[in-house]
Amino acid sequence: MENPTESEIRELARANLFAAKVGLLSQEELVAWADEMIRTLPNPPYFLTTISLGDEAGLARLDRLDLVQDKPSDDDCRLLVMEVLQRIEDDRLNFDDLEAVVFKIVGYLDVNSPFRADLSWVSCELDLANIGIITQRQPHPDVLKVLRKLAK
């Protein structure tokens, strides 16, 4: 992203914070991203320092960066599901961890989100597989189909 606006950086920060909250990014990866943005941008926004320092209380006071007060939107979810699919395809997200990630995503969604029902179903299907009721070692084809639908 060449010469991103503060708004674009904020949305990217939001996506990375959401990914970290659900376990797709480690705290170290999140801080490294913020540090890199601070290093490369001519005038980095102040909220990048807040992320870099791991200041959760500071993030809660920043517009669009508090995922509890400002619930993830459909676009936020779509981006995260796209990242989940990419990690599945690259073998960077295993079957057992997929259920935990999807379960955490559902926890952040507004009850009226159209993503909530589909992701709740995905979470349940994966949980059934993890406890042995469904005996597949790879994600159920229907699970991947739903995730692909949500990523569009």
XYZ file of C-alpha atoms in Angstrom:
152
model
C 0.000 0.000 0.000
C 1.754 3.135 -1.196
C 0.981 6.357 0.711
C -2.030 4.991 2.590
C -4.422 7.405 4.239
C -4.868 7.380 8.007
C -8.303 5.839 7.469
C -6.822 2.999 5.381
C -4.129 2.389 8.010
C -6.790 2.355 10.740
C -8.834 -0.265 8.843
C -5.711 -2.364 8.293
C -4.891 -2.025 11.995
C -8.437 -3.087 12.822
C -8.123 -6.172 10.611
C -4.812 -7.097 12.249
C -6.197 -6.535 15.753
C -9.178 -8.753 14.932
C -6.827 -11.440 13.555
C -4.768 -11.255 16.755
C -7.854 -11.469 18.977
C -8.967 -14.716 17.333
C -5.511 -16.286 17.236
C -4.502 -15.838 13.594
C -1.722 -13.402 14.527
C 0.449 -13.613 17.602
C 0.995 -10.541 19.753
C 4.588 -10.521 18.493
C 3.420 -10.509 14.854
C 0.969 -7.699 15.587
C 3.669 -5.594 17.271
C 6.125 -6.346 14.441
C 3.526 -5.152 11.903
C 2.931 -1.923 13.848
C 6.672 -1.362 14.255
C 7.226 -1.853 10.523
C 4.446 0.618 9.699
C 5.944 3.157 12.117
C 9.360 2.671 10.548
C 8.221 2.994 6.920
C 5.521 5.665 7.052
C 6.675 9.292 6.892
C 4.017 10.395 9.423
C 2.682 7.306 11.186
C -0.627 7.727 13.009
C -0.378 7.766 16.812
C -2.500 4.625 17.199
C 0.317 2.527 15.694
C 2.406 3.348 18.757
C -0.474 2.240 20.965
C -0.540 -1.105 19.123
C 3.246 -1.388 19.193
C 3.278 -0.926 22.963
C 0.479 -3.482 23.452
C -1.640 -0.889 25.255
C -5.070 -2.598 25.397
C -6.548 0.183 27.543
C -5.300 2.784 25.059
C -6.855 0.875 22.137
C -10.229 0.853 23.874
C -10.279 4.652 23.648
C -9.508 4.787 19.916
C -12.202 5.040 17.256
C -12.692 1.812 15.250
C -9.969 -0.056 17.142
C -12.059 -1.338 20.041
C -13.638 -4.566 18.771
C -16.003 -4.794 21.737
C -17.514 -1.300 21.474
C -17.366 -1.276 17.667
C -18.365 -4.828 16.680
C -16.721 -6.312 13.586
C -18.598 -5.514 10.400
C -19.423 -7.895 7.556
C -16.369 -6.554 5.723
C -14.172 -7.227 8.780
C -15.472 -10.803 8.880
C -15.084 -11.309 5.152
C -11.430 -10.259 5.340
C -10.796 -12.545 8.287
C -12.510 -15.520 6.604
C -10.359 -14.882 3.513
C -7.266 -15.045 5.743
C -8.552 -18.252 7.369
C -9.018 -19.865 3.940
C -5.576 -18.758 2.812
C -4.003 -20.266 5.921
C -5.911 -23.537 5.395
C -4.731 -23.714 1.789
C -1.122 -22.948 2.826
C -1.256 -25.536 5.657
C -0.603 -22.777 8.216
C -3.872 -23.453 10.043
C -4.535 -26.993 11.173
C -7.897 -28.655 11.619
C -7.867 -28.514 15.425
C -6.961 -24.813 15.551
C -9.556 -23.908 12.920
C -12.420 -24.662 15.310
C -10.958 -22.434 18.032
C -10.429 -19.557 15.594
C -13.963 -19.765 14.186
C -15.430 -20.033 17.699
C -13.589 -16.839 18.718
C -14.747 -14.996 15.588
C -18.369 -15.843 16.433
C -17.853 -14.420 19.916
C -17.047 -10.984 18.509
C -19.977 -10.804 16.090
C -23.165 -8.870 16.646
C -26.124 -11.194 17.175
C -27.733 -9.827 13.995
C -24.666 -10.378 11.810
C -25.442 -12.531 8.774
C -22.063 -14.200 9.341
C -22.963 -15.389 12.841
C -25.284 -18.274 11.895
C -22.957 -19.684 9.235
C -19.852 -19.385 11.382
C -21.672 -20.895 14.375
C -22.571 -23.882 12.202
C -18.939 -24.163 11.037
C -17.763 -24.029 14.641
C -20.193 -26.798 15.668
C -19.212 -29.025 12.734
C -15.534 -28.623 13.557
C -16.179 -29.258 17.239
C -18.016 -32.489 16.393
C -15.033 -33.570 14.304
C -12.583 -32.641 17.061
C -14.420 -34.724 19.677
C -14.707 -37.686 17.332
C -18.376 -37.679 16.403
C -17.428 -36.872 12.811
C -14.404 -38.965 11.837
C -12.771 -36.849 9.163
C -9.209 -35.577 9.463
C -9.645 -32.856 6.859
C -12.229 -30.086 7.091
C -15.608 -31.297 5.946
C -16.232 -30.201 2.335
C -19.384 -28.358 3.456
C -17.336 -26.375 5.991
C -14.981 -25.184 3.280
C -17.946 -24.425 1.015
C -19.515 -22.186 3.697
C -16.203 -20.436 4.387
C -15.712 -19.785 0.653
C -19.257 -18.397 0.407
C -18.587 -16.032 3.315
C -15.309 -14.870 1.758
C -17.082 -13.552 -1.356
